[in-house]
Amino acid sequence: MAPRRGGDGGNPGGELRKRLKTDGSILQIIKDFAEATARAGIRGEKRSLSDLALEESCREVAELGSGEVKEEIEKLVLSVTKSILQGQGLAYTVPSRTSANQLYVEELDRIVLKDKTSIRPFASSSTVKKTAITTRILELVHQLCSKQIHVTKRDLFYTDVKLFTEQAQSDTVLDDVSCMLGCTRTSLNVVASEKGVVVGRLVFVEDGDRIDCTKMGVGGKAIPPNIDKIQDMESDALFILLVEKDAAFMRLAEDRFYNRFPCVIVTAKGQPDVATRLFLRKMKMELRLPVLGLVDSDPYGLKILSVYMSGSKNMSYDSASLTTPDIKWLGVRPSDLDKYRIPQQCRLPMSELDVKTGRDLLEEDFIKKDPRWYQELELMVKNKEKAEIQALSSFGFQYLSEVYLPMKLQERDWI
Amino acid sequence: MDFDSVFVESPAEFFSENKNIAGFDNPGKSLYTTVRELVENALDSAESIAELPTIEVTIEEISKSKFNAMIGLVDHERVDAELYDDYENEKAREKRLAKEAREQERQAKAIAAGKKVTVPKAGKGRGDTVFYKVSCKDNGKGMPHDDIPNMLGRVLSGTKYGLKQTRGKFGLGAKMALIWSKMSTGLPIEISSAMKGQKFISFCRLDIDIHKNIPNVHVLEKKPNTTGWHGAEIHVTIEGNWTTYRSKVISYMRQMAVITPYAQFLFRYRAGTPEKNVSVQFVRRTDVMPPAPPETKYHPSAVDLLLIKRLIAEKSKQTLIQYLQQDFVSINKSYAERLIGEMGPDFTPKMLVKDLTDQQLVRIHQLFRQAKFDDPDGDCLSPAGEYNLRLGITKELHPDMVATCQGNEMSFGFDSVQVFEGHPFIVEAAVSLGGKSVKPGLNIFRFANRIPLLFEQGGDVITRTATKRISWSAYKISHLQDKVGVFVSIVSTKIPFKGTGKEYIGDDITEIASGVKSAIQQCCIQLKAKLVRQKAARDKLERKKNLSRYIPDVSRAIYGVLASIANEREAKRQKYEPDSREILHKVADKEVTEVTLSRKLTQYVDQVDAELALDYATQSGLVKAREPISLAGVDWTQANYLELHSPVCVMKLLS
């Protein structure tokens, strides 16, 4: 257990500190919570899109093996060849990934892609370049699947810089290709570079190596891009703590927060990448642990939570394997600002854009479905104040790990 | 001018206090301001008699010795050289000689290398004040013979009974220039003038006694008018600086030509050396002239207490109701009665205005501020007009494209006239693309009451609107690379100028800012339509090239996949459809290669391009395929053709 240092005297942080119960009783509260979660099972776990009989038909992709992906590409290329040899040029039918083609399914608590598609013909000045890029990406993915190797998105871009001109182009087409072939992006053997980090009471085997996340120092273990190489997850943690920011992650890792309250701490340093989302889902599914989110009290913090939970619009075709249901919003919530008496100088006024983003979020289904979340966001938009996790440092650098989080856990203050 | 109701103030005092405000901050700016005052005076004069203005401006450089000769001062040789500021001591001379030697060496090298050499100019010393004789000749109204000394030799403040859209900023006409000449050179000014139909030309040489504010006439005589000229010609000699303000003077003339295309300008600069002479002619392109702006009355919400008192002082026998009704716009009889009722029991409609106490005047002023009045109409404004603006821009800039938007009642109804603090204003705008001597990026031309504004453009409402509030890219215009000309002209009975020199219009007036923005946007919308059409035409031309560029990429990628499948064992191919298997066979037998794919695609692109070109042509109605026609011979013996005569040719209509 971490030694308790520093006495904050008369400030509000100090008062709260006095109200903290012993670690033992807090632990008991978490244990009950973790057991309840494990018993309840995972909502929507067994349900898939096909069980729901939705009015609109939706598109979902599946995890395919290299051989299957290869075969799909070959079929596509052969049909294109046929069309060219018949003198009809070529065109691809690409599922549309615009926001108009997205649907939030409440039963599943995630966004899915509807079945609208667009034609990408070679014979139009506006789409010829994309068509060419699509063809080239298909060829490159075909190579990767034949050789059974993985490359990063950056690698892929550099194989034909002249054609792709910028990475955003090849990245977008890559997502299009996974939609067209009906497989996840991971199945294409293309991964994003490492971004997420994990630390805490977790042991797993990665490509044959045993990784103990309690022995990863303060930096944590980078979440590997190939989730399929991770096996045999084991943990004695009681919950997973999802952190938005790198700085807060480092604070918790350095204070060995996971030793005081057994947990696994994960961050994607801002907007989560595919690997981190896959990893979180895998942990949740295999370990059956509750997930608590610690994000900034601003619209973007909520957006990040929503991406973990319901998926991003850009990759909604694969939301089934990327989303983690039932994440609890632990903090920093707009109501915390007054409850924990965050000083005024640590709160920031929201810009017009922030307020607008907040208002737009109020319209989103994933906020509306939980009245408590809705109330919190409403409060934020009303007060026009935001605060970062770091605002808690105004009571001392370790306030986050020594007072705020234990207090939150003791009070079961998550929604 | 109405001499009965003028009052005199000390021009010397006014001028010395306001030299910089009036645009005489330094010799260079003084030269510029002198030119502009004379030109604007000349334009007003010609327009007042509805005559198309023809204006000649000449600036003549006068060397020091010539100047001395003019004032009758003998040139003095310097005796005590060290007394002077530009004295060159031993050290400085060595430095200069060394520099000159280096320069010569460099030039010699350059000549050897076959390069063109520019001879460095000798710099002017600080003490060398340069003088200029500025002349301006117009074809305007001219002045009555006997009034000339008073009209020019006195600073008069005209009655401010009415209100009018005027060019001048201070209502002083050219008098500041005359005072500046008196202050800087002391030389008299010369005026020739003739009124329409006058048999003689008045010639007058005078200077101003600044302190007494009276003209000091040297000569006033009549000369025969043989050419039937009417107008005025003024010569003033002033201190100035052509080198630093050359570009400003010329762009002023050019912009004036843009906004006044119905005027003919001839601008000449005569330097001491002929190679520095400049002569620019701005030709008249139209004889459509906007009407001279009529005088109007004040709007009740535009007056202050002082003005109320002054208006009352003018007419002593007026009753209150007459005063309200006759001296203001937007007050009719019944409204005047309602206003008087509202003023309180001390007021009656029949009371004489001269009997009003100061407190009562304050009450009237308060009510003017608080009460609701109809907006003044824009009849008293005379905008340049869409036609003239377009012509002016076309003739001076030769742009590839120009769009104009005009606030004229005829085209948009009364919406185009807007009101700020009781003063009506009209915004006109034009946006041009391309053109000669236009720099890439935004070129902003500002006009207020049809005169160009050249200074302090950073804070100006037009500049700020164009640079910050217009999203150019939304209109397919690149405001960094395209040569964009933005022209905005605002006319009003009172332009809300800002800054010491009244050189810009502030950005803090919402009405004007939004008027400017919407006018520019209107132009952009017109341009966008044209640009889109142009782009479609260009796309048509480049489509084939664009599509063909990607053929190698596509065929190589497809062939790559095909080749790798074809290399696999025969048994594996069984899973494909029969026709796919056939393709794979052909690939394996080298019957289908990258070249085959590429050739097929090229054919396809050709075919598509031809089809689309036909589509485009049908849509834009240019489908007329050329057909040979044959002309039948004409039987000239049949004599009954109808002949159409014109000054150039005769046409015969065949029946």
mmCIF file of C-alpha atoms in Angstrom, chain A residues 70-71 73-75 77-82 84-90 92 121-125 128-129 131-132 135-136 138-139 142 146 160 163, chain B residues 539 542-543 546-548 550-551 553-554 556-558 560-562 564-565 568 572 575-576 579-580 583-584 592 596-597 600-601 604-605 607-608 612:
data_model
loop_
_atom_site.group_PDB
_atom_site.id
_atom_site.type_symbol
_atom_site.label_atom_id
_atom_site.label_comp_id
_atom_site.label_asym_id
_atom_site.label_seq_id
_atom_site.Cartn_x
_atom_site.Cartn_y
_atom_site.Cartn_z
ATOM 1 C CA LYS A 70 -7.160 -13.247 -49.927
ATOM 2 C CA GLU A 71 -9.967 -15.136 -51.566
ATOM 3 C CA ILE A 73 -9.783 -9.923 -52.937
ATOM 4 C CA GLU A 74 -9.182 -12.432 -55.696
ATOM 5 C CA LYS A 75 -12.901 -12.680 -56.427
ATOM 6 C CA VAL A 77 -10.102 -8.526 -58.792
ATOM 7 C CA LEU A 78 -11.285 -11.235 -61.161
ATOM 8 C CA SER A 79 -14.658 -9.580 -61.594
ATOM 9 C CA VAL A 80 -12.952 -6.247 -62.212
ATOM 10 C CA THR A 81 -10.652 -7.869 -64.773
ATOM 11 C CA LYS A 82 -13.621 -9.332 -66.524
ATOM 12 C CA ILE A 84 -12.095 -4.355 -68.117
ATOM 13 C CA LEU A 85 -11.612 -7.074 -70.714
ATOM 14 C CA GLN A 86 -15.195 -6.585 -71.809
ATOM 15 C CA GLY A 87 -14.378 -2.951 -72.426
ATOM 16 C CA GLN A 88 -16.544 -1.652 -69.602
ATOM 17 C CA GLY A 89 -13.808 -0.125 -67.496
ATOM 18 C CA LEU A 90 -14.105 -0.671 -63.773
ATOM 19 C CA TYR A 92 -16.211 -0.453 -57.140
ATOM 20 C CA PRO A 121 -16.246 4.525 -61.161
ATOM 21 C CA PHE A 122 -12.940 4.886 -62.918
ATOM 22 C CA ALA A 123 -14.531 7.018 -65.616
ATOM 23 C CA SER A 124 -15.153 10.113 -63.514
ATOM 24 C CA SER A 125 -12.622 12.839 -62.870
ATOM 25 C CA VAL A 128 -10.653 8.185 -60.693
ATOM 26 C CA LYS A 129 -7.911 8.781 -58.149
ATOM 27 C CA THR A 131 -10.511 4.107 -57.691
ATOM 28 C CA ALA A 132 -6.840 3.798 -58.517
ATOM 29 C CA THR A 135 -7.065 -1.025 -56.635
ATOM 30 C CA ARG A 136 -3.562 -0.498 -55.363
ATOM 31 C CA LEU A 138 -6.340 -4.294 -52.737
ATOM 32 C CA GLU A 139 -3.142 -5.496 -54.364
ATOM 33 C CA HIS A 142 -3.402 -9.319 -51.150
ATOM 34 C CA SER A 146 -0.250 -14.151 -49.029
ATOM 35 C CA ASP A 160 3.326 4.121 -53.056
ATOM 36 C CA LEU A 163 -0.121 7.596 -55.846
ATOM 37 C CA ASP B 539 -12.529 19.558 -66.795
ATOM 38 C CA GLU B 542 -8.542 17.683 -69.008
ATOM 39 C CA ARG B 543 -10.766 14.715 -68.284
ATOM 40 C CA ASN B 546 -6.788 12.946 -65.776
ATOM 41 C CA LEU B 547 -8.244 9.508 -66.326
ATOM 42 C CA SER B 548 -5.362 8.270 -68.439
ATOM 43 C CA TYR B 550 -4.152 6.435 -63.505
ATOM 44 C CA ILE B 551 -4.297 3.682 -66.122
ATOM 45 C CA ASP B 553 -1.429 2.248 -61.609
ATOM 46 C CA VAL B 554 -4.638 0.329 -62.001
ATOM 47 C CA ARG B 556 -0.229 -2.863 -62.749
ATOM 48 C CA ALA B 557 -2.091 -3.498 -59.484
ATOM 49 C CA ILE B 558 -4.668 -5.756 -61.078
ATOM 50 C CA GLY B 560 -0.077 -8.092 -59.830
ATOM 51 C CA VAL B 561 -2.954 -9.909 -58.153
ATOM 52 C CA LEU B 562 -3.816 -11.920 -61.268
ATOM 53 C CA SER B 564 0.048 -14.196 -58.170
ATOM 54 C CA ILE B 565 -3.157 -16.266 -58.448
ATOM 55 C CA GLU B 568 -0.720 -21.049 -57.804
ATOM 56 C CA LYS B 572 -6.662 -24.239 -56.313
ATOM 57 C CA LYS B 575 -13.009 -22.794 -56.618
ATOM 58 C CA TYR B 576 -13.503 -19.940 -59.118
ATOM 59 C CA ASP B 579 -15.138 -17.535 -66.756
ATOM 60 C CA SER B 580 -12.729 -16.496 -63.992
ATOM 61 C CA ILE B 583 -9.108 -15.412 -67.391
ATOM 62 C CA LEU B 584 -6.547 -17.064 -65.151
ATOM 63 C CA VAL B 592 -3.630 -11.346 -70.849
ATOM 64 C CA THR B 596 -3.665 -5.924 -72.382
ATOM 65 C CA LEU B 597 -5.365 -4.377 -69.368
ATOM 66 C CA LYS B 600 -8.405 -2.021 -72.779
ATOM 67 C CA LEU B 601 -8.601 0.764 -70.235
ATOM 68 C CA TYR B 604 -12.497 2.620 -72.501
ATOM 69 C CA VAL B 605 -11.336 6.096 -71.483
ATOM 70 C CA GLN B 607 -14.925 5.981 -75.490
ATOM 71 C CA VAL B 608 -16.153 7.522 -72.232
ATOM 72 C CA LEU B 612 -19.226 12.751 -72.164
#
